[in-house]
XYZ file of C-alpha atoms in Angstrom:
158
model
C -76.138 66.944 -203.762
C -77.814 68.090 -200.740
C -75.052 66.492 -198.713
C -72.741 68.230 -200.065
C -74.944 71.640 -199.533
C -75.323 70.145 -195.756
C -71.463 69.103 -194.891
C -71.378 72.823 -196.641
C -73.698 74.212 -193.804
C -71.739 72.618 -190.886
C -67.972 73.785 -192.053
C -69.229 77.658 -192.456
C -71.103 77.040 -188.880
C -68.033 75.336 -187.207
C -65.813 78.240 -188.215
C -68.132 80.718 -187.854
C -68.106 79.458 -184.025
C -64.139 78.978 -184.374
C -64.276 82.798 -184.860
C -66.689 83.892 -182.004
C -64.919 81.815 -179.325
C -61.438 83.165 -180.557
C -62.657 86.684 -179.735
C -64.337 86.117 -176.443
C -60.564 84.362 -175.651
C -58.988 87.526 -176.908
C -61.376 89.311 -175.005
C -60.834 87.603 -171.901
C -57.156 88.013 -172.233
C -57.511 91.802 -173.095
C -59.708 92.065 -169.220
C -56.769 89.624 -167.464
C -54.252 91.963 -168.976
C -55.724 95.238 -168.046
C -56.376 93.759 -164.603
C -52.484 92.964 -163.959
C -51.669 95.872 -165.262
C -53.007 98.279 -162.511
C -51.069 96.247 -160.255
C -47.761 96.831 -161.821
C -45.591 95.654 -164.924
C -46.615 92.664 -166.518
C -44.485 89.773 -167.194
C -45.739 87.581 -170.225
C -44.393 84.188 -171.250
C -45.918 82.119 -173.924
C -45.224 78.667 -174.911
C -47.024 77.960 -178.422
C -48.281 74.534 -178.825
C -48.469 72.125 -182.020
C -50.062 69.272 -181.036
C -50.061 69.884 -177.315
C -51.754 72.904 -175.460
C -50.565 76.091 -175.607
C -49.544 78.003 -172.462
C -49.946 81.446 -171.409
C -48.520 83.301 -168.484
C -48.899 86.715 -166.823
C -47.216 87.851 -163.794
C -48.185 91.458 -161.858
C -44.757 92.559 -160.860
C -43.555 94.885 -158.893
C -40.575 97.301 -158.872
C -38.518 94.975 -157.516
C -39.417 92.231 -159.244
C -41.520 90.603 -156.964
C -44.649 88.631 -158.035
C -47.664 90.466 -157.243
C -50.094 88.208 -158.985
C -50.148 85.343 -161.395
C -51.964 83.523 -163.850
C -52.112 81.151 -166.524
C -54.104 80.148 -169.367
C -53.140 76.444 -170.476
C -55.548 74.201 -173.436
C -56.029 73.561 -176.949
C -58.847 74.647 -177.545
C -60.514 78.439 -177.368
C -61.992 77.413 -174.276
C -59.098 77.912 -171.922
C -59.341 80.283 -169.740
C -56.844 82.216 -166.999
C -56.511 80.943 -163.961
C -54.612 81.550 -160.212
C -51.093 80.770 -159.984
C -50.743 81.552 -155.673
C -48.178 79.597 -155.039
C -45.789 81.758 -157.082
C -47.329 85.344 -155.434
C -44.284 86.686 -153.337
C -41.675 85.263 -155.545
C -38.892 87.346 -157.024
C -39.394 86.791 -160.913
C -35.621 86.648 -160.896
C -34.829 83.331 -159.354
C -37.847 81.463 -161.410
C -35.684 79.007 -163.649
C -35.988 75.874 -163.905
C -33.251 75.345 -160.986
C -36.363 76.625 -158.647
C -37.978 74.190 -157.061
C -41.331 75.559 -157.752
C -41.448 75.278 -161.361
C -39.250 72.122 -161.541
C -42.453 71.112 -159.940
C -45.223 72.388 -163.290
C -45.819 70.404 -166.634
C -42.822 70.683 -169.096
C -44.856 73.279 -171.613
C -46.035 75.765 -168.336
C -42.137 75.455 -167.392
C -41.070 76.982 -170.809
C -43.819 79.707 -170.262
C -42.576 80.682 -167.027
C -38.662 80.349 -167.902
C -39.498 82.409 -171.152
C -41.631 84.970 -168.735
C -38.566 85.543 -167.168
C -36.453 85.975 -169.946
C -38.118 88.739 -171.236
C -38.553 90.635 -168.052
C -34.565 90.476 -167.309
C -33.912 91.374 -170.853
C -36.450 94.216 -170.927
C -34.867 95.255 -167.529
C -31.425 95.088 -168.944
C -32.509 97.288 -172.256
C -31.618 94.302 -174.687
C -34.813 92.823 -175.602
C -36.144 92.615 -179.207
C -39.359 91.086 -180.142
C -38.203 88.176 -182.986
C -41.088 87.082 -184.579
C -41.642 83.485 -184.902
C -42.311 81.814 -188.198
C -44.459 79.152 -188.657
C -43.240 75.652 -189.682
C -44.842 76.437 -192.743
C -43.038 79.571 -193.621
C -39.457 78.084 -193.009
C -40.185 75.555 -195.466
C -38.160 76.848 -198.471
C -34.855 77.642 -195.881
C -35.563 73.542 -195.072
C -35.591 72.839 -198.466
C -32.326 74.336 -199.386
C -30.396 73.392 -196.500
C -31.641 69.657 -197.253
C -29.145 68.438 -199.647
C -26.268 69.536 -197.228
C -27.567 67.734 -194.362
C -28.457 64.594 -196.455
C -24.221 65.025 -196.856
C -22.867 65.308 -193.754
C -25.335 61.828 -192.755
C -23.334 60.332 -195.240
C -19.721 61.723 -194.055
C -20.241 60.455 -190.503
């Protein structure tokens, strides 16, 4: 019994900490944010991660679209933390796809951050950008469900 009181103990404390490091990497986003922003607009592109680390990034732009400053926050964990991007200060936000040699040159998951940055800005700049939320795996599960039986068909007609 007093295992069971102790394992107890060590789940509340482990999310109990879960919690506290979750806001300080709120909070730290919150300061990177407001930091940017006096610079200029704010780019942000966000690749979510399942199994592999999340990526987070934030480019200062300016009215033309140049790069002013930029940063990224990349882990699994609530430990991550923002850090320089220099290489991409200068840049027209335009041109970074993944034809540009610099981010051909990132991790596949800070690529997707950085195309997705983009995206947004040139929609927002175009006046056709709508914030979709994105469900969790989870929350689709009922739309898999129903569509199952017609894919398990059309296996079977090929």
């Amino acid at each position: 019994m007093d295992t069971l009181y102790i394992l107890g103990a060590v789940v509340i404390v482990a999310y109990l900490c879960q919690i506290i490091l979750g806001l300080r990497q709120i909070k730290h986003f919150n300061q990177t944010y407001s930091e940017m922003k006096k610079l200029g607009r704010v780019a942000i592109g966000r690749r979510s991660g399942r199994i592999k680390a999340g990526t987070i990034v934030l480019f200062a732009i300016d009215k033309k679209g140049q790069v002013l400053d930029a940063r990224r926050m990349q882990g699994i964990t609530v430990a991550a933390r923002f850090k320089q991007m220099p290489d991409y200060i200068g840049q027209d936000l335009h041109y970074l796809d993944s034809y540009n040699p610099l981010v051909r040159k990132e991790k596949k998951l800070l690529q997707t951050a950085i195309e997705d940055a983009r995206e947004v800005f040139v929609r927002s700049e175009v006046g056709d950008y709508r914030d979709v939320p994105k469900f969790a795996p989870v929350m689709d599960l009922g739309t898999r469900l129903k569509m199952l039986p017609a894919r398990i068909r059309y296996q079977f007609k090929k």
